[in-house]
Short mmCIF file of N, CA and C and ligand atoms in Angstrom, two decimals:
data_model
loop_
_atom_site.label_atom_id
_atom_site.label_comp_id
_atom_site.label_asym_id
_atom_site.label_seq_id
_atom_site.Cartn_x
_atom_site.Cartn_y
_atom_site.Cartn_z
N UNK C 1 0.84 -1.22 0.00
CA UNK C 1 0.00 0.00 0.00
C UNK C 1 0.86 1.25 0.00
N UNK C 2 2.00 1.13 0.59
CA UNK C 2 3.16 2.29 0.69
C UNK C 2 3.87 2.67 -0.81
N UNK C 3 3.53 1.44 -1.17
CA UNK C 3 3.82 1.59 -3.10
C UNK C 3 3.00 2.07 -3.94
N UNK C 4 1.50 1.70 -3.43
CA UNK C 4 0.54 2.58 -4.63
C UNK C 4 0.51 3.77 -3.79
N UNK C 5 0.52 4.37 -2.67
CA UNK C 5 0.27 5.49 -2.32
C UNK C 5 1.98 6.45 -3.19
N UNK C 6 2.67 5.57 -3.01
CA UNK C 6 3.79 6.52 -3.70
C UNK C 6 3.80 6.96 -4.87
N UNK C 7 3.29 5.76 -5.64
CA UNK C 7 2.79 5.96 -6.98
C UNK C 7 2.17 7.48 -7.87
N UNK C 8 0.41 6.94 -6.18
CA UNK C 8 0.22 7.47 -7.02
C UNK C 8 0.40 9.05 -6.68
N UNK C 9 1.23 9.81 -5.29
CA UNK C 9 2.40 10.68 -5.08
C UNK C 9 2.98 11.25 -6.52
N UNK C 10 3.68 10.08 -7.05
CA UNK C 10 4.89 10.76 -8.05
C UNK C 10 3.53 11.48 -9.44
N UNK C 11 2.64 11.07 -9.44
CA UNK C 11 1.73 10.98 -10.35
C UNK C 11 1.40 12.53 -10.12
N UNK C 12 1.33 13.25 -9.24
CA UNK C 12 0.63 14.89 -9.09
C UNK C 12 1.60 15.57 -9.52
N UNK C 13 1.17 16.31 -10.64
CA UNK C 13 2.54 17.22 -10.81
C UNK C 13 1.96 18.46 -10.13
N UNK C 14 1.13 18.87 -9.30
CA UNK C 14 1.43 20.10 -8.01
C UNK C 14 0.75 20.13 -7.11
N UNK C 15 0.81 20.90 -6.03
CA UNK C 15 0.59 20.77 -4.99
C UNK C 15 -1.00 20.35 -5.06
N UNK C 16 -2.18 21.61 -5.58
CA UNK C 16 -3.55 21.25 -5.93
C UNK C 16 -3.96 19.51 -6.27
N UNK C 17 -2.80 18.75 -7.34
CA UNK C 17 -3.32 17.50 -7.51
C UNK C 17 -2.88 16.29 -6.49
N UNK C 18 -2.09 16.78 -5.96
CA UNK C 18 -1.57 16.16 -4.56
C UNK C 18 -2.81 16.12 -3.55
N UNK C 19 -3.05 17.52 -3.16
CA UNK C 19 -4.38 17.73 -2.35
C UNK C 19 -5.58 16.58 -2.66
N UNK C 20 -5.86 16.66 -4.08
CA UNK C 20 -6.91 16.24 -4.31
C UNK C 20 -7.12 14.72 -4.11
N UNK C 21 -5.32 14.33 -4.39
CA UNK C 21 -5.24 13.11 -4.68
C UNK C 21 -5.32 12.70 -2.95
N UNK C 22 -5.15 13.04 -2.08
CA UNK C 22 -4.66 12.77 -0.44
C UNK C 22 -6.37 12.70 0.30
N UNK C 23 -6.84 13.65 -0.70
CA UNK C 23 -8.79 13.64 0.21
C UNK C 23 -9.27 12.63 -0.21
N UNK C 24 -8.81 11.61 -1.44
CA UNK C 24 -9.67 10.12 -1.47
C UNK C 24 -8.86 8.96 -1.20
N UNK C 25 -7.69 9.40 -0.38
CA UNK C 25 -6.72 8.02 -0.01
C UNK C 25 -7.07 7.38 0.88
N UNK C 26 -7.08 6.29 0.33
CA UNK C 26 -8.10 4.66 1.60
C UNK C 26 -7.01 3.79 1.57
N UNK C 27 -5.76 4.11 1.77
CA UNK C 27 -4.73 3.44 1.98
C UNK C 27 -4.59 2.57 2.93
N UNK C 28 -4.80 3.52 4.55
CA UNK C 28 -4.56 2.87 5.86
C UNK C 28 -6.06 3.05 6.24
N UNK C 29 -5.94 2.37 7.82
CA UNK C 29 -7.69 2.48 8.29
C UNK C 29 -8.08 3.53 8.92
N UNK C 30 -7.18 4.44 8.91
CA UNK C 30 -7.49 6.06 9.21
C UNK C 30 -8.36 6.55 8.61
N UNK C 31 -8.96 5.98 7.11
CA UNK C 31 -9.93 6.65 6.78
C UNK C 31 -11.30 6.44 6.79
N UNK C 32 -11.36 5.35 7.66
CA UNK C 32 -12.35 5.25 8.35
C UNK C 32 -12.99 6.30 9.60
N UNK C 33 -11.93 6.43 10.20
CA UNK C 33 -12.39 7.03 11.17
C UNK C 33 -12.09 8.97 11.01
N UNK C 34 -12.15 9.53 9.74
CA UNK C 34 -11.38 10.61 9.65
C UNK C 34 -12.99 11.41 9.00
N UNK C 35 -13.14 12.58 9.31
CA UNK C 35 -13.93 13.15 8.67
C UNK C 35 -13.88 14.30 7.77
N UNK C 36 -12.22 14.33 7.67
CA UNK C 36 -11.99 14.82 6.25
C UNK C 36 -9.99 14.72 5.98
N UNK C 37 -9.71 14.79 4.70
CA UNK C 37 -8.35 14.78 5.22
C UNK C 37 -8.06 15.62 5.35
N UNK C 38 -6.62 16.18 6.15
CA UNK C 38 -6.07 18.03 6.50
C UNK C 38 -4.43 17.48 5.41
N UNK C 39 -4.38 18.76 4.50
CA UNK C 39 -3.54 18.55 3.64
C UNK C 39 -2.44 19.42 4.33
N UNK C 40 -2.57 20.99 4.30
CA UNK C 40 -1.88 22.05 4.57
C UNK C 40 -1.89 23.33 4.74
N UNK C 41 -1.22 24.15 5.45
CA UNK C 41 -1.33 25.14 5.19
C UNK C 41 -0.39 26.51 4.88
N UNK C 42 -0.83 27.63 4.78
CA UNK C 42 0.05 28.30 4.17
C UNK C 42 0.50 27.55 2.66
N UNK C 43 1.63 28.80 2.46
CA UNK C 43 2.01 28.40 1.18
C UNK C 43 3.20 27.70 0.91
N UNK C 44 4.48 28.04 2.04
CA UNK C 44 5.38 27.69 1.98
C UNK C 44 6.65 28.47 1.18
N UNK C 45 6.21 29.63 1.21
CA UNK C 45 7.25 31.06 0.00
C UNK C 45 8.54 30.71 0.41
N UNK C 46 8.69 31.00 2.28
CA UNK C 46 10.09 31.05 2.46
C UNK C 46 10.88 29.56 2.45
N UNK C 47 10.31 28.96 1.90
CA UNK C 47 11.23 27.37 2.21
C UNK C 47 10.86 26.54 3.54
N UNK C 48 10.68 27.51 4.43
CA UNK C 48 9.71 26.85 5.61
C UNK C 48 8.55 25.98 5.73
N UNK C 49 9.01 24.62 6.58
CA UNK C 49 7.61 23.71 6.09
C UNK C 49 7.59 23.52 8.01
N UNK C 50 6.77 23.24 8.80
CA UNK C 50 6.58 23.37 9.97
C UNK C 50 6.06 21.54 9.89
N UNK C 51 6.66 20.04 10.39
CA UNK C 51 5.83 19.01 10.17
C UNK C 51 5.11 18.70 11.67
N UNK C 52 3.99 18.52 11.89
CA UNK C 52 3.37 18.22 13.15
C UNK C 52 3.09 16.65 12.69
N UNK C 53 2.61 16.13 13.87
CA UNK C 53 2.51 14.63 14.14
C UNK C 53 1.45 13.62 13.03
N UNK C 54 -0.11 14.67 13.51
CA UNK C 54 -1.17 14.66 12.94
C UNK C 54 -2.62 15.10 13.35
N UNK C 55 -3.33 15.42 12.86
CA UNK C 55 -4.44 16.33 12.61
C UNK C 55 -5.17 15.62 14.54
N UNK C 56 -5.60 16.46 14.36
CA UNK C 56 -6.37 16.85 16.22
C UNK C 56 -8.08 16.63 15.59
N UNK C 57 -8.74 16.96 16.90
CA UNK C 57 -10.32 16.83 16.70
C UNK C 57 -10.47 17.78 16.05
N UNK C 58 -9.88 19.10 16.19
CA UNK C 58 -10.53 20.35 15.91
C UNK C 58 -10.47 20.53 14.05
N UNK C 59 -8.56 20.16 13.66
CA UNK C 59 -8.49 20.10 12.46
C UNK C 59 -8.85 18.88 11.18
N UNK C 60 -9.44 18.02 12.15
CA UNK C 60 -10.16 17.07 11.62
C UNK C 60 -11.70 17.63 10.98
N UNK C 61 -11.71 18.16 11.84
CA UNK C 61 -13.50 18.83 11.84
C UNK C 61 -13.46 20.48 10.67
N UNK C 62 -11.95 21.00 10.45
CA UNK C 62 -11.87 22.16 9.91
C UNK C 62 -11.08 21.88 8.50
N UNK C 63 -10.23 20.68 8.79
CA UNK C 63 -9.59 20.62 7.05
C UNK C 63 -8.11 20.99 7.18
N UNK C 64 -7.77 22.11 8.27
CA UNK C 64 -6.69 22.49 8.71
C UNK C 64 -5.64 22.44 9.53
N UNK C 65 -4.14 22.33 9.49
CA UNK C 65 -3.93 21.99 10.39
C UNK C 65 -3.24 22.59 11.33
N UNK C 66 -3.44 23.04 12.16
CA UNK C 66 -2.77 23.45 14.02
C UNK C 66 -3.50 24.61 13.78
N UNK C 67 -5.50 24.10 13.98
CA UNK C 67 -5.95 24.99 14.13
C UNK C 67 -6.45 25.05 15.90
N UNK C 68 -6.18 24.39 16.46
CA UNK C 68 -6.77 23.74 17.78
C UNK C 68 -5.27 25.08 18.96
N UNK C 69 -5.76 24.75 19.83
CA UNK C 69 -4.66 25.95 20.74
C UNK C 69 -3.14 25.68 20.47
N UNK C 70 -2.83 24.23 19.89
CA UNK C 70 -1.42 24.38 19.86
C UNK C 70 -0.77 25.44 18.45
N UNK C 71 -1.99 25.07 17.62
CA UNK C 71 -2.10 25.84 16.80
C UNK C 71 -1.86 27.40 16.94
N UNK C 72 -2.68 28.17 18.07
CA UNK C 72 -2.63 29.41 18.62
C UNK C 72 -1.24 29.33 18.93
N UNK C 73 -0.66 28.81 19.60
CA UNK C 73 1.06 28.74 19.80
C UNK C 73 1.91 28.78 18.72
N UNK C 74 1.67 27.73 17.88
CA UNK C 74 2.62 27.70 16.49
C UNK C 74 2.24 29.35 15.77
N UNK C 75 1.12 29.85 15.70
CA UNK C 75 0.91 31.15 14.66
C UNK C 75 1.74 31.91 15.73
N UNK C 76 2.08 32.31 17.00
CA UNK C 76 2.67 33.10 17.90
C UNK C 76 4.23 32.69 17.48
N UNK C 77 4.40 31.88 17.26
CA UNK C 77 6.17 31.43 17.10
C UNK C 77 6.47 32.17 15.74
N UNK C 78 5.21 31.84 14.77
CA UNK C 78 6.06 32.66 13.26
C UNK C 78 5.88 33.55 13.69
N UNK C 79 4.35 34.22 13.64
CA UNK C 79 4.41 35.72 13.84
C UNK C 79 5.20 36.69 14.84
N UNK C 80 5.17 36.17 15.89
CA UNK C 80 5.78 36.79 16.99
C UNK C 80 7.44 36.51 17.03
N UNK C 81 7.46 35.37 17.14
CA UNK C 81 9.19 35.02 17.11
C UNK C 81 9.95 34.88 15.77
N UNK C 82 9.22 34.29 14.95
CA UNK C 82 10.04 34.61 13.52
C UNK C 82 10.15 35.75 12.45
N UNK C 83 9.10 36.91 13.19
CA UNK C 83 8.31 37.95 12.10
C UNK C 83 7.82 37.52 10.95
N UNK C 84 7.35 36.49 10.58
CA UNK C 84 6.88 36.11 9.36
C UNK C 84 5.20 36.14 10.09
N UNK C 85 4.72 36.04 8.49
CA UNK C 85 3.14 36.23 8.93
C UNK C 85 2.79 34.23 8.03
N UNK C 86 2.06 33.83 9.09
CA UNK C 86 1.78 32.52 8.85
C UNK C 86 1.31 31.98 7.53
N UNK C 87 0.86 32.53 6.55
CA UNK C 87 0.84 31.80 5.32
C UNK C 87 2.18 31.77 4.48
N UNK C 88 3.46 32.46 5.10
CA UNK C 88 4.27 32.14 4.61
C UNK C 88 5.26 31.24 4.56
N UNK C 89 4.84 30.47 5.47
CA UNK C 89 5.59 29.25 5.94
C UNK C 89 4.15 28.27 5.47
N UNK C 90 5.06 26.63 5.41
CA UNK C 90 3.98 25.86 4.96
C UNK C 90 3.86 24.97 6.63
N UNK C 91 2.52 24.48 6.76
CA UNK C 91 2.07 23.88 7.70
C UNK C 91 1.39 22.89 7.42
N UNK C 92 2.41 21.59 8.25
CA UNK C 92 1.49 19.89 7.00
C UNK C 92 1.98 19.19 8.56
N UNK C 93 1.20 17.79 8.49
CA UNK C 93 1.37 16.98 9.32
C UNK C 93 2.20 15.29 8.87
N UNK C 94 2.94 14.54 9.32
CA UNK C 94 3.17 13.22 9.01
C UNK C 94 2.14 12.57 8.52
N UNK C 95 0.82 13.00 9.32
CA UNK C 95 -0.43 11.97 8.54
C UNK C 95 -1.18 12.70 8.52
N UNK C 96 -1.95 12.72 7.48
CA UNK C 96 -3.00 13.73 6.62
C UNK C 96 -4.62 13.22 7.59
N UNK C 97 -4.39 11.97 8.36
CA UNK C 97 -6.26 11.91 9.19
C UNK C 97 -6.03 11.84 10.53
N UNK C 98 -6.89 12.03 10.96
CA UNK C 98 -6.57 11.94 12.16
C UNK C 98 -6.88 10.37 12.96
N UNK C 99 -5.90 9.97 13.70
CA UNK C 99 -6.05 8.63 14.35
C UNK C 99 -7.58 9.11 15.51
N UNK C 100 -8.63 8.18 15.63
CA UNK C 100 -9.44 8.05 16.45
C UNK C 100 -8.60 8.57 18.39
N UNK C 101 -9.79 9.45 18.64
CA UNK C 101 -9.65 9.33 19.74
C UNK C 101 -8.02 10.39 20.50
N UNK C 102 -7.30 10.67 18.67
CA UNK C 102 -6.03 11.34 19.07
C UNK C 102 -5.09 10.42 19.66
N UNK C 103 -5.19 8.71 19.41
CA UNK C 103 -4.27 7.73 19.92
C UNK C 103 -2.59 8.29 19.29
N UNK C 104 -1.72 7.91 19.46
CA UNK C 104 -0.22 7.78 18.71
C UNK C 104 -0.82 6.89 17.35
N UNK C 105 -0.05 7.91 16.47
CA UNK C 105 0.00 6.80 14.66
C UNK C 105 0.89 5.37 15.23
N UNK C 106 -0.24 4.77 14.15
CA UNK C 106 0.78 3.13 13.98
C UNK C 106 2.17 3.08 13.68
N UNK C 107 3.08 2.82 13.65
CA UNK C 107 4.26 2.41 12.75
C UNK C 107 3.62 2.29 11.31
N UNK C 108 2.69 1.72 10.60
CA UNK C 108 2.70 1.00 9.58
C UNK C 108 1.60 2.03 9.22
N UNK C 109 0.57 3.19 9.58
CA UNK C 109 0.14 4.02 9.34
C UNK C 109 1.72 5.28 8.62
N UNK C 110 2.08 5.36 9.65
CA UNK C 110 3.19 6.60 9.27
C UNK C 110 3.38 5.65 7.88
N UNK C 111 3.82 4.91 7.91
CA UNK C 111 5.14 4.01 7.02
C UNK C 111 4.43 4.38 5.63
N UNK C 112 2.54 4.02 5.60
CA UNK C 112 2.09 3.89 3.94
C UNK C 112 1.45 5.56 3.70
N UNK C 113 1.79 6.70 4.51
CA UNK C 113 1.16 7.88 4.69
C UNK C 113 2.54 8.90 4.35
N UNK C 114 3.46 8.48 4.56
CA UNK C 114 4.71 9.42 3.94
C UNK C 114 4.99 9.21 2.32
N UNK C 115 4.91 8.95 1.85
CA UNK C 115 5.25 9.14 0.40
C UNK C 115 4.32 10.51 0.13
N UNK C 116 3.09 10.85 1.10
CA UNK C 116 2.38 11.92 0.54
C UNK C 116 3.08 12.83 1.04
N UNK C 117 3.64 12.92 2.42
CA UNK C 117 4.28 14.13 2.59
C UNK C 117 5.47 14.34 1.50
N UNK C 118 6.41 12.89 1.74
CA UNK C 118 7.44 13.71 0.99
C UNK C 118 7.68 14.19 -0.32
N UNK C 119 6.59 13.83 -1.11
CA UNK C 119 6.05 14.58 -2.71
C UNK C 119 5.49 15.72 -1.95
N UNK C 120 4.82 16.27 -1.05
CA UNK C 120 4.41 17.67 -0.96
C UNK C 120 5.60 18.58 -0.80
N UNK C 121 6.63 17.59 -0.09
CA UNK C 121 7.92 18.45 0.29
C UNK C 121 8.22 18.93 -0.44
N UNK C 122 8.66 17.94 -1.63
CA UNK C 122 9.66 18.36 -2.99
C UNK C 122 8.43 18.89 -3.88
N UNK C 123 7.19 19.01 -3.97
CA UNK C 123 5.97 19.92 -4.50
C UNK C 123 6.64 21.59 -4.34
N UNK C 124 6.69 21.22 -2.71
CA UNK C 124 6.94 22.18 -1.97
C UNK C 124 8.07 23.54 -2.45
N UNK C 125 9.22 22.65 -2.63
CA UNK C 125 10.77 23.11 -2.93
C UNK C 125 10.90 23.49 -1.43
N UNK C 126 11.11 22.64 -0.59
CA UNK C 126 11.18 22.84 0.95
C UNK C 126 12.78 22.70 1.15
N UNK C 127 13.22 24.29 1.53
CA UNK C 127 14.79 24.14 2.11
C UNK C 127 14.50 23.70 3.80
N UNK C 128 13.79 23.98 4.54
CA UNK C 128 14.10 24.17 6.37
C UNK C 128 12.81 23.29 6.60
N UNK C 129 12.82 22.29 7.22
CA UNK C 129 11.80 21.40 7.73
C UNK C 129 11.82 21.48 9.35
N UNK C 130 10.87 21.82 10.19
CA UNK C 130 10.81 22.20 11.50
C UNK C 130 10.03 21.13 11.89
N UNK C 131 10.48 19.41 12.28
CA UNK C 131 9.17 19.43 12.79
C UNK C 131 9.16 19.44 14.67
N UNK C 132 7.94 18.89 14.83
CA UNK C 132 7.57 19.47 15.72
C UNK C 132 7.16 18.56 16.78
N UNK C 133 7.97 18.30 17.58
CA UNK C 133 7.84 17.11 18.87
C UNK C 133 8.68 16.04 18.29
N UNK C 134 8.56 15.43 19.04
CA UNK C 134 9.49 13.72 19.29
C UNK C 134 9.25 12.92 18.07
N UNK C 135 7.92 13.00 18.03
CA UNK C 135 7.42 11.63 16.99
C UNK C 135 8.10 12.65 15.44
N UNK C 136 7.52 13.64 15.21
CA UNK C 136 7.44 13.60 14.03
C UNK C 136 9.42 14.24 13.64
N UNK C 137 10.27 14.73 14.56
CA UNK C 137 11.16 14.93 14.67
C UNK C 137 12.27 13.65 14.03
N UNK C 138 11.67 12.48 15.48
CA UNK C 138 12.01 11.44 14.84
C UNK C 138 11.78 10.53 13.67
N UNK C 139 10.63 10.93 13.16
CA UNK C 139 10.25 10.47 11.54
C UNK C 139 10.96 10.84 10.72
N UNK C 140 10.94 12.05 10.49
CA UNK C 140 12.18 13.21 9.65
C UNK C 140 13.19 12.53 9.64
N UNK C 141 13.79 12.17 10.31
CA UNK C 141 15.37 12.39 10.72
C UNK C 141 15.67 10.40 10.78
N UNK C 142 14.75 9.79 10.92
CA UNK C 142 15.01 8.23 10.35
C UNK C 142 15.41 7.64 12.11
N UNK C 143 15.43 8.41 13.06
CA UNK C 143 15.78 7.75 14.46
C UNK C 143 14.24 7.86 15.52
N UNK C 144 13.52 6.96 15.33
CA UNK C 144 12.15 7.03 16.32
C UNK C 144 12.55 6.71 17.19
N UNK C 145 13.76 6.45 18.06
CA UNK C 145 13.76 6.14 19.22
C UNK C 145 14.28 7.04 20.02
N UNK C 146 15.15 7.87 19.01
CA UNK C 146 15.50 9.44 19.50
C UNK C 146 14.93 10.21 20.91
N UNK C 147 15.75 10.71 21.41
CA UNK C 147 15.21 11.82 22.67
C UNK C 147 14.74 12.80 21.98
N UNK C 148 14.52 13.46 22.09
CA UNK C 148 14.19 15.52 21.99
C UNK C 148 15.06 15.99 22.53
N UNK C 149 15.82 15.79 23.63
CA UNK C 149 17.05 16.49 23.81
C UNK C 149 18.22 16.54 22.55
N UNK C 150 17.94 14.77 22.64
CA UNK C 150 19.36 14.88 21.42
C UNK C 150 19.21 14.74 19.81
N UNK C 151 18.15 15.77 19.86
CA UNK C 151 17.88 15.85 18.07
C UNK C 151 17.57 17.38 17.81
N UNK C 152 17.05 17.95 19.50
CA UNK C 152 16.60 19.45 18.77
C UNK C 152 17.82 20.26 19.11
N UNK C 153 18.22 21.82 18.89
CA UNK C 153 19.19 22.80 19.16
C UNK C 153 20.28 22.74 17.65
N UNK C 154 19.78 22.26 16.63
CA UNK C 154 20.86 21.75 15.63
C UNK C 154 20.09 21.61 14.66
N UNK C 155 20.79 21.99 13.20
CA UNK C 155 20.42 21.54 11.82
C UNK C 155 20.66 20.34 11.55
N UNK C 156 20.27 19.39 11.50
CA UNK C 156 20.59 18.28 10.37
C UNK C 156 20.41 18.37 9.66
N UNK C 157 20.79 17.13 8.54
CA UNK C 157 20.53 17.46 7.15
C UNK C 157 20.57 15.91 6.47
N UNK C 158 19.39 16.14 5.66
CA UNK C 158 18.93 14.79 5.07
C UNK C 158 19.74 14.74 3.57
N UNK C 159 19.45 13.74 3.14
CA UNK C 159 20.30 13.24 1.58
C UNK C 159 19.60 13.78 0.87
N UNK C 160 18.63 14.41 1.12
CA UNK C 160 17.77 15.43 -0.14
C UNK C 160 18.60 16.84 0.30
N UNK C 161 19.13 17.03 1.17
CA UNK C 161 19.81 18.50 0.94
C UNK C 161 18.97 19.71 1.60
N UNK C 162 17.64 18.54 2.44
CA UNK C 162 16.74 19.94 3.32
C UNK C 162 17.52 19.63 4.61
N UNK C 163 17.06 20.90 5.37
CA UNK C 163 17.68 21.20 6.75
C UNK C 163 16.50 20.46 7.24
N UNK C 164 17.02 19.84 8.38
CA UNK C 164 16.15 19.67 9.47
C UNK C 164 16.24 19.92 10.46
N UNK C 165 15.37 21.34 11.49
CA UNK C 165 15.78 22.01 13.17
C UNK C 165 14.20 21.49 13.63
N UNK C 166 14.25 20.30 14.48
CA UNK C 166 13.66 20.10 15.46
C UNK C 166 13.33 20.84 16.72
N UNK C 167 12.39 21.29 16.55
CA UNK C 167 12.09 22.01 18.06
C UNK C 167 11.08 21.20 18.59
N UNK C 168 10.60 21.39 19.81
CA UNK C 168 9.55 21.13 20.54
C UNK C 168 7.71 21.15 20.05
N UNK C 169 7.07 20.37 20.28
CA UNK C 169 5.68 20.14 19.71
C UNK C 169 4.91 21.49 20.44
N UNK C 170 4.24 22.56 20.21
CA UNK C 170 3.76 23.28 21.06
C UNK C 170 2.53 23.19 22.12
N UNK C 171 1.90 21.73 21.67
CA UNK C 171 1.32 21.22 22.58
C UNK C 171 2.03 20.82 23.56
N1 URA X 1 -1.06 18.67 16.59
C1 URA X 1 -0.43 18.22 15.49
O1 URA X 1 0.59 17.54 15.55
N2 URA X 1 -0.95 18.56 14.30
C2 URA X 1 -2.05 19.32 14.15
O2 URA X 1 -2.46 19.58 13.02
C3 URA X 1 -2.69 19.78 15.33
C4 URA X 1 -2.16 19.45 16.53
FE1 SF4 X 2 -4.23 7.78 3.36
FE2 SF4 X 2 -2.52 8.89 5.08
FE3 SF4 X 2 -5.13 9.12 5.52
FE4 SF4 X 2 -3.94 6.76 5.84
S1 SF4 X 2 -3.56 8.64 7.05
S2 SF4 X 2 -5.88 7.13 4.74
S3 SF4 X 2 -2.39 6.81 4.21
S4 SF4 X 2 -4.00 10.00 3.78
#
């Protein structure tokens, strides 16, 4: 399933057919329980892509994602701490539904649900990938067993040539 979802990934040539293609994906059993998928937000101008874990009750119910209070935190970090105004950075999650109940993603959920991010990435032209807490820090970066101590304060850098600065989940 991690193969036709990649598929059919390489198949969107932009961001819009990506979208479209991600709101009828019945890949994993997330879409059972999801009542819509959350693709992204902002645009992503400055190279900035912000990755969160995955979609909450609130952005389940809105389409969007970190619209719920952690959300109110993340728009305070660009706006306030980065001076950027929030559609200029892009805002996407590891998994486009939300797991029931807000449980932790499967292993094997993440596993057939990334080929969509990382075609949005390179959709994207994403230089600086921020994500955001443990899980999705450690997805990025290929170490899930990782601390948060010893992955955030530092750029890494993946074999695609994006930065990766882990900070903290603002929830
Ligand atoms: N937490 C996340 O990780 N993602 C969201 O979209 C909302 C809250
Ligand atoms: Fe498809 Fe990802 Fe949603 Fe699973 S979580 S149904 S793989 S979009």
């Amino acid at each position: 399933r991690r193969a036709a979802v990649a598929a059919r990934a390489a198949r969107a040539g932009s961001l819009d057919e990506l979208r479209a293609a991600v709101a009828d994906c019945t890949a994993c059993g997330l879409c059972a329980s999801r009542t819509q998928t959350v693709f992204m937000d902002g645009t992503g101008s400055r190279g900035v892509v912000f990755v969160g874990e995955a979609p909450g009750e609130q952005e389940d119910r809105t389409g969007v994602p970190f619209v719920g209070p952690a959300g109110q935190l993340l728009t305070d970090i660009v706006t306030k701490g980065m001076g950027l105004h929030r559609e200029e950075v892009a805002i996407a999650n590891v998994l486009k539904c939300r797991p029931p109940g807000n449980r932790d993603p499967r292993p094997e959920e993440k596993a057939i649900c990334t080929p969509w991010l990382e075609r949005q990435l390179e959709l994207l032209g994403a230089r600086v990938l921020i994500p955001l807490g443990k899980h999705a820090s450690g997805h990025l970066l290929g170490t899930p067993d990782a601390s948060m101590g010893s992955m955030r304060g530092r750029s890494h850098q993946r074999p695609d040539g994006t930065q990766v600065i882990p900070t903290y989940h603002p929830a």
